[in-house]
């Protein structure tokens, strides 16, 4: 059985930044270290950090001292004020591309435009972007919702996108809104997401089975699984090697491997090692 990898695996720079801040903080042993929400969508990496002393909290109000690392997805900017008022040492792990999306939303709002975000309403990144304009933004999650949006003719609208969404869908949403409004589009999709999606599609077109490694609650990882299926491969999304089923690989000559942007390479290596065991036993 041949294993075919995407050209790039491992973390994107935004995830690396958040993890570096967290590791440096817990390694200092100076005072308690907390993460405001899950730093990244990967259970194994969060468990590793927990073993080093990192504790996850849901709000700054839960603690009165120590360091708090802000997740890569970012937070509403007013929460930083809350942290400073409590005297907390805040280490901002917000991805620079997410910060760019927050600034884009504020700029569109300052121009007097109705801010519309294409994304998942409950995703922490989207919550942070909405918070960047004090809640004065609307979130739509599909082309159908874009079509249903009540828009007056010529209304000035500013459209941005959750950084992990698929570019093709974003363009479709923009096309729907452009027909009925004075639309200004700011492309806030992460280039690393686009690159990983493109590589995944290319590999999936050449293999019998595609294994996508990453957290089941990771938006960008789930999208890689969908793209693999659309490309014609039998696609399986796993978080750990224990989730693999040897029956998935019966008759497969080529198996493709990709991973989410918050998935460490060591987990991918474990998954591949388990697949090779299946092949050797066949």
Coordinates of C-alpha atoms in Angstrom, one line a residue, residues 134-277:
X134 CA -19.4 45.8 19.2
X135 CA -21.9 43.3 17.9
X136 CA -22.8 45.4 14.9
X137 CA -22.4 42.6 12.4
X138 CA -24.6 39.8 10.9
X139 CA -23.4 36.2 10.3
X140 CA -24.6 34.1 7.5
X141 CA -23.5 30.5 7.1
X142 CA -24.6 29.6 3.6
X143 CA -25.3 30.8 0.1
X144 CA -29.0 30.2 0.9
X145 CA -28.8 32.5 3.9
X146 CA -27.2 35.2 1.7
X147 CA -30.1 35.0 -0.7
X148 CA -32.6 35.3 2.2
X149 CA -30.9 38.3 3.7
X150 CA -33.1 41.4 3.6
X151 CA -31.2 44.0 1.6
X152 CA -32.5 47.3 0.3
X153 CA -31.4 48.2 -3.2
X154 CA -28.0 49.9 -3.3
X155 CA -27.4 49.4 0.5
X156 CA -23.7 49.7 1.4
X157 CA -22.6 46.3 2.7
X158 CA -19.1 45.1 3.7
X159 CA -18.5 41.4 3.4
X160 CA -15.8 39.4 5.1
X161 CA -15.3 35.7 5.8
X162 CA -14.3 33.4 8.6
X163 CA -10.6 32.6 7.9
X164 CA -11.1 28.8 7.5
X165 CA -13.9 28.9 5.0
X166 CA -13.7 27.6 1.4
X167 CA -12.9 30.4 -1.2
X168 CA -15.4 29.0 -3.7
X169 CA -18.4 29.3 -1.3
X170 CA -17.2 32.8 -0.3
X171 CA -17.3 33.9 -3.9
X172 CA -20.8 32.5 -4.3
X173 CA -22.0 34.4 -1.2
X174 CA -20.4 37.6 -2.6
X175 CA -22.1 37.1 -6.0
X176 CA -25.5 36.8 -4.4
X177 CA -25.1 39.9 -2.3
X178 CA -23.5 41.9 -5.2
X179 CA -26.7 41.7 -7.2
X180 CA -28.7 43.6 -4.6
X181 CA -26.3 46.0 -2.9
X182 CA -23.4 48.3 -3.0
X183 CA -21.0 45.5 -1.9
X184 CA -17.4 45.8 -0.8
X185 CA -15.7 42.5 -0.3
X186 CA -12.6 42.0 1.9
X187 CA -11.0 38.6 1.5
X188 CA -10.1 37.5 5.0
X189 CA -9.6 33.8 4.2
X190 CA -6.3 32.3 5.5
X191 CA -3.8 31.6 2.7
X192 CA -2.5 28.6 4.7
X193 CA -6.1 27.2 4.7
X194 CA -6.4 27.7 1.0
X195 CA -3.1 26.0 0.3
X196 CA -3.9 23.0 2.5
X197 CA -7.3 22.6 0.8
X198 CA -5.7 22.8 -2.6
X199 CA -3.1 20.2 -1.8
X200 CA -5.7 17.9 -0.2
X201 CA -7.9 18.0 -3.3
X202 CA -4.9 17.2 -5.6
X203 CA -3.9 14.2 -3.5
X204 CA -7.5 13.0 -3.1
X205 CA -7.9 12.8 -6.8
X206 CA -5.0 10.4 -7.1
X207 CA -5.8 7.9 -4.3
X208 CA -8.3 5.3 -3.3
X209 CA -8.7 6.2 0.3
X210 CA -8.0 9.6 2.0
X211 CA -7.3 9.8 5.7
X212 CA -7.8 13.3 7.2
X213 CA -6.2 13.7 10.6
X214 CA -7.3 16.3 13.1
X215 CA -9.9 17.3 15.8
X216 CA -13.5 16.5 15.0
X217 CA -14.5 20.0 16.2
X218 CA -11.9 21.7 13.9
X219 CA -13.7 23.6 11.1
X220 CA -10.7 23.5 8.7
X221 CA -10.2 19.8 9.3
X222 CA -13.8 18.9 8.6
X223 CA -13.6 20.8 5.4
X224 CA -10.6 18.8 4.3
X225 CA -12.7 15.6 4.7
X226 CA -15.5 17.1 2.6
X227 CA -13.1 18.1 -0.1
X228 CA -11.6 14.7 -0.2
X229 CA -15.0 13.1 -0.7
X230 CA -15.9 15.6 -3.4
X231 CA -12.6 14.7 -5.2
X232 CA -13.7 11.1 -5.4
X233 CA -11.8 9.4 -2.6
X234 CA -13.2 7.3 0.2
X235 CA -12.5 9.8 3.0
X236 CA -12.2 9.2 6.7
X237 CA -11.7 11.8 9.4
X238 CA -9.8 10.6 12.5
X239 CA -8.5 12.3 15.6
X240 CA -6.3 9.4 16.8
X241 CA -4.9 6.2 15.3
X242 CA -7.3 4.2 17.5
X243 CA -10.2 5.4 15.4
X244 CA -8.8 3.7 12.2
X245 CA -10.7 0.6 10.9
X246 CA -8.7 -1.9 8.8
X247 CA -11.8 -2.5 6.7
X248 CA -11.4 1.0 5.3
X249 CA -8.3 0.0 3.4
X250 CA -9.4 -3.3 1.8
X251 CA -8.4 -3.2 -1.9
X252 CA -6.8 0.2 -1.6
X253 CA -3.5 0.6 -3.4
X254 CA -2.9 4.2 -2.6
X255 CA -3.8 6.0 0.6
X256 CA -3.6 9.8 0.9
X257 CA -2.8 11.6 4.1
X258 CA -3.6 15.2 5.1
X259 CA -4.2 17.0 8.3
X260 CA -5.8 20.0 9.9
X261 CA -3.8 23.1 10.6
X262 CA -3.9 22.5 14.3
X263 CA -2.8 18.9 14.1
X264 CA 0.8 18.1 15.3
X265 CA 2.9 16.0 12.9
X266 CA 3.5 13.4 15.7
X267 CA -0.2 12.4 15.6
X268 CA -0.1 12.1 11.8
X269 CA 3.0 9.8 12.2
X270 CA 1.1 7.6 14.6
X271 CA -1.8 7.3 12.2
X272 CA 0.4 6.4 9.3
X273 CA 2.3 3.8 11.4
X274 CA -1.1 2.2 12.3
X275 CA -2.1 2.1 8.6
X276 CA 1.2 0.5 7.7
X277 CA 0.4 -2.2 10.3

